[in-house]
Structure formats: C-alpha cells, structure tokens
PDB file of C-alpha atoms and ligand atoms in Angstrom:
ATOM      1  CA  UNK A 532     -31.513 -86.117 -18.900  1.00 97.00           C
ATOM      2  CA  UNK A 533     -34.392 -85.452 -16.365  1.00 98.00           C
ATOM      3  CA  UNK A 534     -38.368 -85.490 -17.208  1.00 98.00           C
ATOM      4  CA  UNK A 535     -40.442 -82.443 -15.894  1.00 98.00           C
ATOM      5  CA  UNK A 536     -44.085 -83.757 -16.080  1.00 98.00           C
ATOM      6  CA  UNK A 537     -45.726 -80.278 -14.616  1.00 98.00           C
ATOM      7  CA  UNK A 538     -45.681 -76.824 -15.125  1.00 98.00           C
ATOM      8  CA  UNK A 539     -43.756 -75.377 -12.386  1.00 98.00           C
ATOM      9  CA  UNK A 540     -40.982 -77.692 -13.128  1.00 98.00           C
ATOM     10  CA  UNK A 541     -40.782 -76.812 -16.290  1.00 98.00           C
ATOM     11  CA  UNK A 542     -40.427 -73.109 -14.828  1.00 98.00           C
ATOM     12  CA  UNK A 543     -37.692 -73.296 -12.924  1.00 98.00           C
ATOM     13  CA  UNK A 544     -35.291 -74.939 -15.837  1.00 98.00           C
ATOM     14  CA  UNK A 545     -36.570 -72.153 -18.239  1.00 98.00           C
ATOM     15  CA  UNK A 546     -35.917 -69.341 -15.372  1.00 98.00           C
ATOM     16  CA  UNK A 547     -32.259 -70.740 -14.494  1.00 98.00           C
ATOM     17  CA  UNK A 548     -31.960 -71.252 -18.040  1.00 98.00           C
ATOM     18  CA  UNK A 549     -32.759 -67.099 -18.677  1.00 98.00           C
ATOM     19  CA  UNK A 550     -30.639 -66.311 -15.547  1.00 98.00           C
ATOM     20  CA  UNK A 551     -27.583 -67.894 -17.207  1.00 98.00           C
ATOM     21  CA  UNK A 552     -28.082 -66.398 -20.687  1.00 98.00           C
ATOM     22  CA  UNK A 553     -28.044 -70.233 -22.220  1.00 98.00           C
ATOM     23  CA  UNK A 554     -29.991 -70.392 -25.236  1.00 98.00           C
ATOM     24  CA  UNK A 555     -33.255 -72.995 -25.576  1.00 98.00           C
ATOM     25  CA  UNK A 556     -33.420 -75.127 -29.086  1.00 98.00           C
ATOM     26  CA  UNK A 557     -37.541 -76.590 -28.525  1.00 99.00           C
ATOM     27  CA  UNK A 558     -38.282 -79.836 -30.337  1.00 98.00           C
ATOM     28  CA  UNK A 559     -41.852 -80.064 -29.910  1.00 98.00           C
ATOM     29  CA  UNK A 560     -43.454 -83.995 -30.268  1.00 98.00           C
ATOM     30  CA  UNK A 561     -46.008 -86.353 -29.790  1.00 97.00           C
ATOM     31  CA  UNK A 562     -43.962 -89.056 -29.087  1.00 97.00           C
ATOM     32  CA  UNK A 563     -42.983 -92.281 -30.768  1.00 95.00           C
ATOM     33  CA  UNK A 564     -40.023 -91.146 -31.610  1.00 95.00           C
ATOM     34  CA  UNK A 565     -38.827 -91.751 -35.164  1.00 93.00           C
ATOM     35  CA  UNK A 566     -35.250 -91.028 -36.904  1.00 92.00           C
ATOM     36  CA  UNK A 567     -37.276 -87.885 -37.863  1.00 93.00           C
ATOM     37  CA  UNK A 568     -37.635 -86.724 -34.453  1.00 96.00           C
ATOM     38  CA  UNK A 569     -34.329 -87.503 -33.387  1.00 96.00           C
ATOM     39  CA  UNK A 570     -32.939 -85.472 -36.664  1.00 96.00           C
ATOM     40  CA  UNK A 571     -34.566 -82.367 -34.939  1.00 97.00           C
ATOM     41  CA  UNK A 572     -33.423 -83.043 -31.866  1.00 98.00           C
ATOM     42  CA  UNK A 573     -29.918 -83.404 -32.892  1.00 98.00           C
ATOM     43  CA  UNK A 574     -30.067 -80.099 -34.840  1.00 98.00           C
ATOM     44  CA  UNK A 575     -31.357 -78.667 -31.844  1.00 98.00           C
ATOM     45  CA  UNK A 576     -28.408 -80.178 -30.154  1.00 98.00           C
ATOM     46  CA  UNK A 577     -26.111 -78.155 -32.145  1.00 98.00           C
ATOM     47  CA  UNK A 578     -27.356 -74.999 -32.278  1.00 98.00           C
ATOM     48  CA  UNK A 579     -28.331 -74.487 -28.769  1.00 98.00           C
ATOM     49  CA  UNK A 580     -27.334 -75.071 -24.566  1.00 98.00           C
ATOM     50  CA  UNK A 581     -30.498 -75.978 -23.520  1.00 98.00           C
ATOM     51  CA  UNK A 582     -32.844 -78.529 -25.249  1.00 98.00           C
ATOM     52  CA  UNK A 583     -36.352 -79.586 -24.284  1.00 98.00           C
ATOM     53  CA  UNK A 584     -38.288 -81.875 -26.290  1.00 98.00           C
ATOM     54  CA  UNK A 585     -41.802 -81.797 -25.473  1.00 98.00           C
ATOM     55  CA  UNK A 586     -44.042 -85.434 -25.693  1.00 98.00           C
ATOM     56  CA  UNK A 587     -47.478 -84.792 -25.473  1.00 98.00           C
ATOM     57  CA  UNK A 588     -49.922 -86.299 -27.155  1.00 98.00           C
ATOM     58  CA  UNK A 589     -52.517 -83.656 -28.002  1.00 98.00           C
ATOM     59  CA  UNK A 590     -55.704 -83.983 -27.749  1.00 97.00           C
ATOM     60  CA  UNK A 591     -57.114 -80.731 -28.915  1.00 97.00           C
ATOM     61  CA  UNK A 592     -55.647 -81.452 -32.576  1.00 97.00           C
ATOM     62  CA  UNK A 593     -56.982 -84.845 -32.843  1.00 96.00           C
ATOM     63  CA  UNK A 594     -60.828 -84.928 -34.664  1.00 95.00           C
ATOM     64  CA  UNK A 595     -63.774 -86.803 -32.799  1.00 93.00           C
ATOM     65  CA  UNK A 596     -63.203 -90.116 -34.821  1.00 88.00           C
ATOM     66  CA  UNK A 597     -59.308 -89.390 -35.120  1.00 90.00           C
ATOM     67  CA  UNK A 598     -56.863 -91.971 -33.633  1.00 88.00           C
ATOM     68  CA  UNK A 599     -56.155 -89.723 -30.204  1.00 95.00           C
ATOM     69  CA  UNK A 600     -57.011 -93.138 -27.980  1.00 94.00           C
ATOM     70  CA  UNK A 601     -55.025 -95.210 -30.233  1.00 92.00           C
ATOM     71  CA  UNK A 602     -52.382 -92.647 -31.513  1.00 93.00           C
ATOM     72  CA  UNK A 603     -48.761 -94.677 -30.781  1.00 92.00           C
ATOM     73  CA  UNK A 604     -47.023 -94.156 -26.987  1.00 96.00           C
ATOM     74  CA  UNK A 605     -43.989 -96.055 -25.759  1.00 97.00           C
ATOM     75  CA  UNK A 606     -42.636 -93.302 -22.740  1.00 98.00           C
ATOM     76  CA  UNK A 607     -39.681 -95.436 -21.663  1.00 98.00           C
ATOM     77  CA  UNK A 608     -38.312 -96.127 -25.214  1.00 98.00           C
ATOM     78  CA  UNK A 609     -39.171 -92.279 -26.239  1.00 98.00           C
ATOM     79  CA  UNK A 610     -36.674 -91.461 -23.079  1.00 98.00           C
ATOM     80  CA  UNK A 611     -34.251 -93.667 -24.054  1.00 98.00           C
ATOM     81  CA  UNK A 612     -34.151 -92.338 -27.596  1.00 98.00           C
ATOM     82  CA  UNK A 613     -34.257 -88.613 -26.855  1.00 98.00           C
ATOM     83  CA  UNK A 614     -31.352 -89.292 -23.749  1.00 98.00           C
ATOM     84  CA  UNK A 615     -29.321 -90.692 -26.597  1.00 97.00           C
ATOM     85  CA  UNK A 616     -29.855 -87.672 -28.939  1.00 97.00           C
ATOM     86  CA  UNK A 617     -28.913 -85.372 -26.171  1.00 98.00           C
ATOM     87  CA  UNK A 618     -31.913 -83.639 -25.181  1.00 98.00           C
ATOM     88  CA  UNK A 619     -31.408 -82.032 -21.569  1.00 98.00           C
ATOM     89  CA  UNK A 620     -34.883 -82.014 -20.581  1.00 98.00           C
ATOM     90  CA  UNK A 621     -38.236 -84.184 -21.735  1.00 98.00           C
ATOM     91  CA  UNK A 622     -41.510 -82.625 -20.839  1.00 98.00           C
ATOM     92  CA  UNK A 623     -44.325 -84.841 -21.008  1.00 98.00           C
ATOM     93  CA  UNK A 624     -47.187 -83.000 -19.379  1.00 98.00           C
ATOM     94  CA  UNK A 625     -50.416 -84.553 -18.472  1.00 98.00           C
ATOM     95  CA  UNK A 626     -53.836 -83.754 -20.330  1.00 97.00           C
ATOM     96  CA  UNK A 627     -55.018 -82.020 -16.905  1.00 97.00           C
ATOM     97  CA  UNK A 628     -51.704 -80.133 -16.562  1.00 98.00           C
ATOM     98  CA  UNK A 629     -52.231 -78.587 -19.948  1.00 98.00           C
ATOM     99  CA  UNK A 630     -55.772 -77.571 -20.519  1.00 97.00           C
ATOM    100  CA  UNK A 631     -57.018 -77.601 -16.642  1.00 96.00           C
ATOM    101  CA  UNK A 632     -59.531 -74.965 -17.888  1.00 95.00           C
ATOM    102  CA  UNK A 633     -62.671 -76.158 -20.020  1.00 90.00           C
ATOM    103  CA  UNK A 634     -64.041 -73.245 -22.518  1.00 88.00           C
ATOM    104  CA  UNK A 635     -61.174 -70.743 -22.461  1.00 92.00           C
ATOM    105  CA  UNK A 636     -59.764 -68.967 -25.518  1.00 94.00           C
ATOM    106  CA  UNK A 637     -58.476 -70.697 -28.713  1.00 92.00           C
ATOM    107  CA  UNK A 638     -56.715 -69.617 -31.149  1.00 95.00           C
ATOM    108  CA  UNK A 639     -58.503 -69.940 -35.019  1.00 96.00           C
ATOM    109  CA  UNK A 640     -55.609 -70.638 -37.857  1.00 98.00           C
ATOM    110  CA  UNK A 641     -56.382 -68.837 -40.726  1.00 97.00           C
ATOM    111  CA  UNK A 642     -56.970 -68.958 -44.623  1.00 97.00           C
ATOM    112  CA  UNK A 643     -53.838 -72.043 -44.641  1.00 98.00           C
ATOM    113  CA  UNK A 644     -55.808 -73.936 -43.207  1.00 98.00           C
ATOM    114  CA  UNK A 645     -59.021 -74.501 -45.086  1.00 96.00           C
ATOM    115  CA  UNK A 646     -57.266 -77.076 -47.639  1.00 97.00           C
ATOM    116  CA  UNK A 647     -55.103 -80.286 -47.803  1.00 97.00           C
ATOM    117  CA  UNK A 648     -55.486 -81.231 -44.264  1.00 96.00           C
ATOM    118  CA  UNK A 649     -57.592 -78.787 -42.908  1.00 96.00           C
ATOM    119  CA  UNK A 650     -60.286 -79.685 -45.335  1.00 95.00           C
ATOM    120  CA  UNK A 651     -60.888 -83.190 -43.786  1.00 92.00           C
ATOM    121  CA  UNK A 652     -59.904 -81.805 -40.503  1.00 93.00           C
ATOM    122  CA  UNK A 653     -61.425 -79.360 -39.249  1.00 94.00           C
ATOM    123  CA  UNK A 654     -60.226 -77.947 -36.026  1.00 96.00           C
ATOM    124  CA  UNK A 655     -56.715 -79.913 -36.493  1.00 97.00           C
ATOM    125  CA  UNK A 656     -54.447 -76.656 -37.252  1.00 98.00           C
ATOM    126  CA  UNK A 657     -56.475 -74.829 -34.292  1.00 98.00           C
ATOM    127  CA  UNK A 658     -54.860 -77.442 -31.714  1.00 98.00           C
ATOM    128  CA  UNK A 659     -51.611 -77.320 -32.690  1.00 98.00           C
ATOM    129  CA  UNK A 660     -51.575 -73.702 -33.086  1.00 98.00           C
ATOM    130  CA  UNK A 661     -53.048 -73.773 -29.386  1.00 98.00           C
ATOM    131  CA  UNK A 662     -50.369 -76.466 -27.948  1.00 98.00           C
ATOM    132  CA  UNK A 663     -47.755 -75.111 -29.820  1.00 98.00           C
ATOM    133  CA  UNK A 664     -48.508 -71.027 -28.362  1.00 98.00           C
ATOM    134  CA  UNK A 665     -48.932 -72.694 -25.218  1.00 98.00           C
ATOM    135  CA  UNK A 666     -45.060 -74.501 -25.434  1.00 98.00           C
ATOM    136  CA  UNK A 667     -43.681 -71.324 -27.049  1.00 98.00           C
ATOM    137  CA  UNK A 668     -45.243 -69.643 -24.213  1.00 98.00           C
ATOM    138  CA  UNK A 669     -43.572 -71.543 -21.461  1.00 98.00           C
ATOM    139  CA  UNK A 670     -40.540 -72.492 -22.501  1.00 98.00           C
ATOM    140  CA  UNK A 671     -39.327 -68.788 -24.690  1.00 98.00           C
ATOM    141  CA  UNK A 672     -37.059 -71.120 -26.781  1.00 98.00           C
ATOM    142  CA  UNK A 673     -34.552 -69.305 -28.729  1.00 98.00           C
ATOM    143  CA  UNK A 674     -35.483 -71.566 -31.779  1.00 98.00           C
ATOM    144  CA  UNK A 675     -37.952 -74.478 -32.442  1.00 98.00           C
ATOM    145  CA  UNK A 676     -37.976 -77.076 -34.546  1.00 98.00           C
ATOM    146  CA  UNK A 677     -40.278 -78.687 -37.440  1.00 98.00           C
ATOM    147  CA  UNK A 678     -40.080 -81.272 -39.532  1.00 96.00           C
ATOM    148  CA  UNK A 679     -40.748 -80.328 -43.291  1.00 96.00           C
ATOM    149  CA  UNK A 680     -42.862 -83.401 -43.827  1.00 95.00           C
ATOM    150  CA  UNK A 681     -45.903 -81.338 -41.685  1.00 96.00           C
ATOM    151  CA  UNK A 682     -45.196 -78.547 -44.784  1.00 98.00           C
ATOM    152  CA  UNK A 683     -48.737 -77.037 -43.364  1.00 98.00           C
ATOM    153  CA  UNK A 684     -48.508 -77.112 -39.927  1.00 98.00           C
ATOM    154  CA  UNK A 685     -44.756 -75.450 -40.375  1.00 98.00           C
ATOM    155  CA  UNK A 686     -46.708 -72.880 -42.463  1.00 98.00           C
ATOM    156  CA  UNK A 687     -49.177 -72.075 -39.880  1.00 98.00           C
ATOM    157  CA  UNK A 688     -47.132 -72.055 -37.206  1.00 98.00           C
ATOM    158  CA  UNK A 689     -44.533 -69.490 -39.027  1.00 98.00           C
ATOM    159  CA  UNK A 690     -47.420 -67.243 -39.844  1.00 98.00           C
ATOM    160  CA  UNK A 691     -48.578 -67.401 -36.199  1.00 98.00           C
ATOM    161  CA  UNK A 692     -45.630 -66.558 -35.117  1.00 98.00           C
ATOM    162  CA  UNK A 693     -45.349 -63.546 -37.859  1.00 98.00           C
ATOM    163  CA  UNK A 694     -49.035 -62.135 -37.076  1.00 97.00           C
ATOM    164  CA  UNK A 695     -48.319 -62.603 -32.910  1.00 97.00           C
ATOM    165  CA  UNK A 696     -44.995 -61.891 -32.753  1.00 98.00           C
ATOM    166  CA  UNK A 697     -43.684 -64.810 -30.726  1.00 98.00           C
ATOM    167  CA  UNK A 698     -39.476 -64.030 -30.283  1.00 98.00           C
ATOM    168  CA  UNK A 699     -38.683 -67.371 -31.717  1.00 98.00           C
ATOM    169  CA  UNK A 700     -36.749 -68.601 -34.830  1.00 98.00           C
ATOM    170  CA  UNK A 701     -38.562 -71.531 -36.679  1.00 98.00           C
ATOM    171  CA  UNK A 702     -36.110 -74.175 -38.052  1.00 98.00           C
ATOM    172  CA  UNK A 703     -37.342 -76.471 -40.546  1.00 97.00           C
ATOM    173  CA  UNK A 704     -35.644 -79.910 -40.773  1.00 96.00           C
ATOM    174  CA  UNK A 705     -36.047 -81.804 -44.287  1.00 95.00           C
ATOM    175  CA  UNK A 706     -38.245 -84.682 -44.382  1.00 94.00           C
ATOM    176  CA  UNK A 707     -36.414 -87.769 -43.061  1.00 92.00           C
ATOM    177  CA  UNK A 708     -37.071 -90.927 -45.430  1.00 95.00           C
ATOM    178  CA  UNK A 709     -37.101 -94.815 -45.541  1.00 95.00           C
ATOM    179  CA  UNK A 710     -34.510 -96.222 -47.840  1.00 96.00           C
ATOM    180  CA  UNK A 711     -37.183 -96.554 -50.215  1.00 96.00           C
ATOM    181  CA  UNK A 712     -38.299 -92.987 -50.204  1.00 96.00           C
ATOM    182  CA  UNK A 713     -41.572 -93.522 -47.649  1.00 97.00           C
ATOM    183  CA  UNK A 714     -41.347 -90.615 -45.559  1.00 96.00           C
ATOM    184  CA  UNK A 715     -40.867 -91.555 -41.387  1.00 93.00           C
ATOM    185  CA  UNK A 716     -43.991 -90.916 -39.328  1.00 92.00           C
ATOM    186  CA  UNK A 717     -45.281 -92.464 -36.265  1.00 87.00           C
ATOM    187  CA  UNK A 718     -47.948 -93.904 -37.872  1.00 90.00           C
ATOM    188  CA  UNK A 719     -45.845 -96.045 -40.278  1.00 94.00           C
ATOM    189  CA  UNK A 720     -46.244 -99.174 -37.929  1.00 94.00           C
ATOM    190  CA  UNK A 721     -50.067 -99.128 -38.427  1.00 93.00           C
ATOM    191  CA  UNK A 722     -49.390-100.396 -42.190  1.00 96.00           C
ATOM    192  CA  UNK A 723     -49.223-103.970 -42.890  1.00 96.00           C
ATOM    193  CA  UNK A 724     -46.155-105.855 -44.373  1.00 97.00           C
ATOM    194  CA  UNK A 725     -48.459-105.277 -47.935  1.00 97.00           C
ATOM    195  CA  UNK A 726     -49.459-101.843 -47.361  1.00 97.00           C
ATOM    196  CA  UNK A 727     -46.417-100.857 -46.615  1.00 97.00           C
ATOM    197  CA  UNK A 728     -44.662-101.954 -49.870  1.00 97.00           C
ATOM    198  CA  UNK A 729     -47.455-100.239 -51.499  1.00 97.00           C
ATOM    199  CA  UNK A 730     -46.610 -96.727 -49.410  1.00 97.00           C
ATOM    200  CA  UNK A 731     -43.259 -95.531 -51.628  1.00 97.00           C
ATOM    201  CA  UNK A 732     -45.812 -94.838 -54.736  1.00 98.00           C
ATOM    202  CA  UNK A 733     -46.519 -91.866 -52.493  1.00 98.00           C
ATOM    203  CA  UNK A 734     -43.227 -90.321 -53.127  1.00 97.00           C
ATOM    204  CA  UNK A 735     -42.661 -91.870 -56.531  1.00 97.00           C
ATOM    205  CA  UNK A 736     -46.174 -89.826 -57.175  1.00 97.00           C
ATOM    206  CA  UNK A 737     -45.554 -86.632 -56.000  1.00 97.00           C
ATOM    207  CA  UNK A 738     -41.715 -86.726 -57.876  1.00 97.00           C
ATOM    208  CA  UNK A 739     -43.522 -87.260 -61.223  1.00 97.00           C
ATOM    209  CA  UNK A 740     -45.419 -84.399 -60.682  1.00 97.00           C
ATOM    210  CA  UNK A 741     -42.517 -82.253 -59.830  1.00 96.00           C
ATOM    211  CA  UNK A 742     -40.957 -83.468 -62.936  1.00 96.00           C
ATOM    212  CA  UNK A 743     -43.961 -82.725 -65.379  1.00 96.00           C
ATOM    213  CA  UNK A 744     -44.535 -79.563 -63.950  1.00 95.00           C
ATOM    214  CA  UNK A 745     -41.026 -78.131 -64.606  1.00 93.00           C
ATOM    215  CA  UNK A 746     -41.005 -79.997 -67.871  1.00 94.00           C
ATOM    216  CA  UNK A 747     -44.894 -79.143 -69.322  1.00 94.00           C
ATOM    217  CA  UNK A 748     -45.891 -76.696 -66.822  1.00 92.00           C
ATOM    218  CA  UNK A 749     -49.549 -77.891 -66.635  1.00 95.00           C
ATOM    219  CA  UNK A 750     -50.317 -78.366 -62.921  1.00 96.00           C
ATOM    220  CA  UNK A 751     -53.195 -80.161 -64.019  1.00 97.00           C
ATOM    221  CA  UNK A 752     -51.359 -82.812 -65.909  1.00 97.00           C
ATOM    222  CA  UNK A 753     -48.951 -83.240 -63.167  1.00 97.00           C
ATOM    223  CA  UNK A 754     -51.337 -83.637 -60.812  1.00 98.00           C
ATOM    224  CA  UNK A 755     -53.162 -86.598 -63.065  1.00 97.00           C
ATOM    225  CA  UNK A 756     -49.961 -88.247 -63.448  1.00 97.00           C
ATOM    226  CA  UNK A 757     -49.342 -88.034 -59.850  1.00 98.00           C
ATOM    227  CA  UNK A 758     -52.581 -89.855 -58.718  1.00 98.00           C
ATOM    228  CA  UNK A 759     -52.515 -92.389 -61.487  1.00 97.00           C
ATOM    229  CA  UNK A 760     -48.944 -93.492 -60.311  1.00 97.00           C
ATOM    230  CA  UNK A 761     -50.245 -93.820 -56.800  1.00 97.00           C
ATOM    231  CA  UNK A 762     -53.882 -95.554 -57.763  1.00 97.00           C
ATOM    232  CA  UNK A 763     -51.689 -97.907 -60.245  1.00 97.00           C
ATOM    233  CA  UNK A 764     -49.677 -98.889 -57.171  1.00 97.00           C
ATOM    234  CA  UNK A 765     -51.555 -98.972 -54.402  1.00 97.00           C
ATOM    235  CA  UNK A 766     -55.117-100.080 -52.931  1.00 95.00           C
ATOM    236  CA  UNK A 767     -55.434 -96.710 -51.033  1.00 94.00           C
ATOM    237  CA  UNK A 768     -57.242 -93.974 -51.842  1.00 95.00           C
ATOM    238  CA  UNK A 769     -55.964 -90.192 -52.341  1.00 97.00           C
ATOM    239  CA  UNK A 770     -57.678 -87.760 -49.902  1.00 96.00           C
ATOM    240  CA  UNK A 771     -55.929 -84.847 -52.037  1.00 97.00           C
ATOM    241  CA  UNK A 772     -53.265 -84.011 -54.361  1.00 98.00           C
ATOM    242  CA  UNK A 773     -52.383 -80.613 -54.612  1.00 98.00           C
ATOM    243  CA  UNK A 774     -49.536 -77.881 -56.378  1.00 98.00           C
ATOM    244  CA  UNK A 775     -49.692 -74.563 -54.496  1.00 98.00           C
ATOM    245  CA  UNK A 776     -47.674 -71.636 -53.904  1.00 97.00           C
ATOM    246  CA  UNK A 777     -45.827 -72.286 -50.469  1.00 97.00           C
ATOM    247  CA  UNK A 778     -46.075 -71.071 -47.816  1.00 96.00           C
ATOM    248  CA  UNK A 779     -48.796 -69.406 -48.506  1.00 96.00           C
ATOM    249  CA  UNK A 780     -50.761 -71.694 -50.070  1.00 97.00           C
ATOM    250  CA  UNK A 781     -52.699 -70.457 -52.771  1.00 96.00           C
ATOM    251  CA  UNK A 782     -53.173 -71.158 -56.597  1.00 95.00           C
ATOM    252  CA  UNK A 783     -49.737 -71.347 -58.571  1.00 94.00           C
ATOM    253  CA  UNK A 784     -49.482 -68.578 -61.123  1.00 90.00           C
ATOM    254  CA  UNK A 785     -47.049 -66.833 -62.560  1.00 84.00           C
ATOM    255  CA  UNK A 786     -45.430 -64.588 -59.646  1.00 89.00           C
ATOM    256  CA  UNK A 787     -44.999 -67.807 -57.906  1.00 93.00           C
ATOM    257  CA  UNK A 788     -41.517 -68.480 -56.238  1.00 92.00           C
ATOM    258  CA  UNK A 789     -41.550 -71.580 -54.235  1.00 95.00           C
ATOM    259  CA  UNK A 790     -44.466 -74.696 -54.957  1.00 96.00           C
ATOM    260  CA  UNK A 791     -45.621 -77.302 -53.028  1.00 97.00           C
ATOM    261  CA  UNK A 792     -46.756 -80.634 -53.981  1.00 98.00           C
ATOM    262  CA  UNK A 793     -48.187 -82.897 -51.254  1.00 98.00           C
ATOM    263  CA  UNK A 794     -50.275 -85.651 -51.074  1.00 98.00           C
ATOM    264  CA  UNK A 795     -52.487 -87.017 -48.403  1.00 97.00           C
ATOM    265  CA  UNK A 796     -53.103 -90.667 -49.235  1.00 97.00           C
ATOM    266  CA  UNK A 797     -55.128 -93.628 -47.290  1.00 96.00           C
ATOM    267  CA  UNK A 798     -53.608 -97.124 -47.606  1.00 97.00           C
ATOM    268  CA  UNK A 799     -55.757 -99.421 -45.647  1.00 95.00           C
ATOM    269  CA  UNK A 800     -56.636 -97.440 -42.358  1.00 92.00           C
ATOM    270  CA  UNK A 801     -53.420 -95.309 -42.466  1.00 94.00           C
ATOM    271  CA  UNK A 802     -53.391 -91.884 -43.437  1.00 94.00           C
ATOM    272  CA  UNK A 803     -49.702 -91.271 -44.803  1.00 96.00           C
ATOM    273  CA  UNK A 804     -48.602 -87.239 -45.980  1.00 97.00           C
ATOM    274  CA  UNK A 805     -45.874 -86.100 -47.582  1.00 97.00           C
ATOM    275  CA  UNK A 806     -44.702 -83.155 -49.710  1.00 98.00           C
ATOM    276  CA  UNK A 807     -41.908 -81.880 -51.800  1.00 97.00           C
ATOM    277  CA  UNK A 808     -40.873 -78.623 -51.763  1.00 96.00           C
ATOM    278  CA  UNK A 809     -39.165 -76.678 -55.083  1.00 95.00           C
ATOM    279  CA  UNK A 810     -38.790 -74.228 -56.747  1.00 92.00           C
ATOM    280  CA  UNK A 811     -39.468 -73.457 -60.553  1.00 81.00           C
ATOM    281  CA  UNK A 812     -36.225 -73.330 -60.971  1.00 73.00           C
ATOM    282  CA  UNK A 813     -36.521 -76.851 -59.883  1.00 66.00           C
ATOM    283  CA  UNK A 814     -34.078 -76.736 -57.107  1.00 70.00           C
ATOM    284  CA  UNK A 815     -35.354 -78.599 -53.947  1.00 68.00           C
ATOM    285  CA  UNK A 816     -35.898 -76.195 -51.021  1.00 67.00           C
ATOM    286  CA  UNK A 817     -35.620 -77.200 -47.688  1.00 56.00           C
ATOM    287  CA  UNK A 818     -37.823 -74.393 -45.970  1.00 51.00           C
TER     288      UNK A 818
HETATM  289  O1  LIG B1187     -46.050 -82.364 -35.460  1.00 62.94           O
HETATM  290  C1  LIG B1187     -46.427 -82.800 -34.352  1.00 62.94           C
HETATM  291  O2  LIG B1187     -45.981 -83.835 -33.875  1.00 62.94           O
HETATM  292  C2  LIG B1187     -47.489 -82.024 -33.591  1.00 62.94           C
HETATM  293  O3  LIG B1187     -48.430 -81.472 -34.438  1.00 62.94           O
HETATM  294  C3  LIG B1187     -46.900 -80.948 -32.656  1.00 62.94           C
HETATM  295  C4  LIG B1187     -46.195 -79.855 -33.433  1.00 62.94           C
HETATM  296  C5  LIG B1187     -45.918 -81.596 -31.678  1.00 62.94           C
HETATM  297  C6  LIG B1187     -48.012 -80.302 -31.838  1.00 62.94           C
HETATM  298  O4  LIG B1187     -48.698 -81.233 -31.065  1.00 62.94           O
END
C-alpha cells in the first residue's frame, strides 16, 4: 500500500488506473479509523481493482468552536489499519494541498440541510459537499462509499451527485455497532468509562420509537418516548429527535415510503448521532 500526500501523485495512479480500464471503489475518511471505516473499505475491496481511501481531516466542515484542532489523528495506526483492509492507495493531503486558494467557489447544500445537523451547524453539509466534489473530482471513482450512520450527509451527497451529475455510484454501508448497540464513531473515545455506559440509551431510544410508530402511528408519541428513554438514562442532553421521510427529509405523511429516525444527543462534551432507517412496512432498510 503506498501514501500519495499531493495532488499530482494522486494523478498519475488515477490516469494509469483509466489507461488500464481498472475500476476505483473511493472510501472517503477523516481518519481514526474505526471497524466502521474498515467495513467500507472492505466492501470497496470487493467490488472494485483499485481502492483509495482518502484521510483528511477537513477543515471547511468543521464550525468555528467545533473540535477541528482536537478532532482524533493517529496517521501510522490509520496506515496500518487501512494496509490490512486492503486499500491500494491512502491519500492524506495537506490543508494547503487542498484549498491553496482563499475565497473561491463553494458549493451551498440545499433544503436537507437546514435540520438535524445542519440546524446547529451551519456551514457543516457545505464542506463536505465541497471536499467530497473535490475527491469525486480527482479521483472519478467508479463507486464511493458511506457509512449509513451519516444518514444526512449520504443524503446530500446522493442528491449532489443527482442535481450535478457526478458518474459515480454511491454505496451505503449499514451502521457498524458496539456489542451493545452504540453506534462506532471516532469520537467514541472522547466519552468517559460513565458516559459511555450511558451512550446505548441512544439506540435503545430511537428503537422504541420505531416500534411505537409502526404500532400507534403517532410520530409525536414516538418521538416522546424516544427522548424520555434517553433523558431517563443518561445525563446528556438531546440536540434533536426527529421522524422524517428519507432521503428527502421532510414531514412524514401518508405517501411516505421510507422514514428516518435519528437522534443527535450530547453526553458530557460528546456529540454522538445515530439513525435507523425503515420502512412502514417496518422492514429495516439499509440505503
Ligand atoms: O463522513 C466523514 O468522515 C466526512 O464527512 C467525509 C465524508 C470524509 C468528508 O470529509
């Protein structure tokens, strides 16, 4: 496995890559890899010749008092980890080697994004629609993949690639969990030993609420049951709560096929997400 670290590296692979007709599976990261990351990676694996993971940590998605600075990076084990997943190719660009311009375009994510995390982020989907154009851009993978636990971002990014016709295939991996149904993210080590026996309510929330929706079919009952499950059990507060239509995000109503319920919850200083996916069928759909 190599590491390309600029631009014109990454170039060349892509071009001999084209020249030989080998397809290119993308597994676009920010590092610190997880089980989640290397799920994606190994999907990639098997689906395509070529695969590039991208690490970057991105700075144009993070808010002003976000955790950019402190956001977890460990390079060596990350290479280690995607090696043994068989990625070909890291690419861990510099912040200079990806935005060497100041005040250039952006790209503006649309109606998806004004609620559940873009309502206490502003900005956030507009980065990762602009890192993830930018990878798309440079690498023309065949197909790229997402992890269903970002059930927003995935969202975005399909419609982004709908409305500007990138030629890639979005694959969307289901969310990867702890034995005790906490959903893997990066961010899981911020929690303390306390916190983190706290952080399965999460899950156990958002289930109930799957559960009293398909049984009563009250959103807002579901959605009460949901938080009091997740105040009863933990000292964190719930940023939101939500059941919408998905992917598009709207209110559930009758004509509605597939429903999301996610949660955005702060135990201690850790902001944890997580979603589940059905539909009112109740079967679980892995986008
Ligand atoms: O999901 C992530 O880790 C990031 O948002 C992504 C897609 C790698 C873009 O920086």
């Amino acid at each position: 496995m190599n590491v390309l670290t600029t631009i014109a590296q990454l170039r060349e692979v892509v071009k001999t890559a084209k020249y030989n007709r080998q397809s290119i599976g993308l597994v676009p990261t920010m590092g610190y890899l997880h089980e989640g990351h290397l799920t994606l990676a190994a999907h990639a694996r098997s689906e395509n010749e070529l695969v590039i993971m991208s690490i970057f940590v991105n700075p144009t998605q993070f808010g002003p008092n976000e955790d950019f600075e402190s956001y977890p990076r460990d390079f060596p084990r990350d290479t280690e980890l995607a090696k043994s997943a068989g990625v070909d190719y890291i690419f861990a660009p510099s912040v200079e080697e990806m935005y060497p311009h100041d005040g250039g375009i952006t790209i503006r994510a649309g109606r998806q994004a004004h609620i559940l995390c873009g309502a206490t982020r502003p900005g956030h989907f507009d980065g990762v629609l602009q890192v993830v154009a930018k990878l798309f851009n440079l690498m023309q993978p065949d197909r790229a993949y997402f992890g269903q636990k970002d059930a927003q971002q995935v969202a975005i990014i399909q419609t982004m690639v709908r409305d500007y016709n990138f030629p890639v295939t979005i694959r969307v991996v289901p969310v990867i969990r702890e034995e005790d149904g906490l959903a893997k993210s990066s961010r899981n080590i911020y929690l303390s030993a306390e916190e983190r026996s706290q952080a399965p309510a999460i899950q156990q929330g958002l289930q109930l609420a799957k559960r009293e929706l398909l049984e009563s079919g009250s959103v807002e009952s579901a959605i009460s049951l949901a938080k009091k499950i997740i105040h009863d059990n933990t000292d964190g507060h719930v940023d939101y709560l939500m059941i919408l239509s998905y992917p598009d995000l709207q209110e559930v109503d009758d004509q509605t096929d597939q429903i999301v319920v996610a949660a955005a919850v702060h135990i201690g200083e850790t902001r944890l997400i997580d979603n589940l996916i059905f539909s009112l069928k109740g079967e679980i759909i892995h986008v």
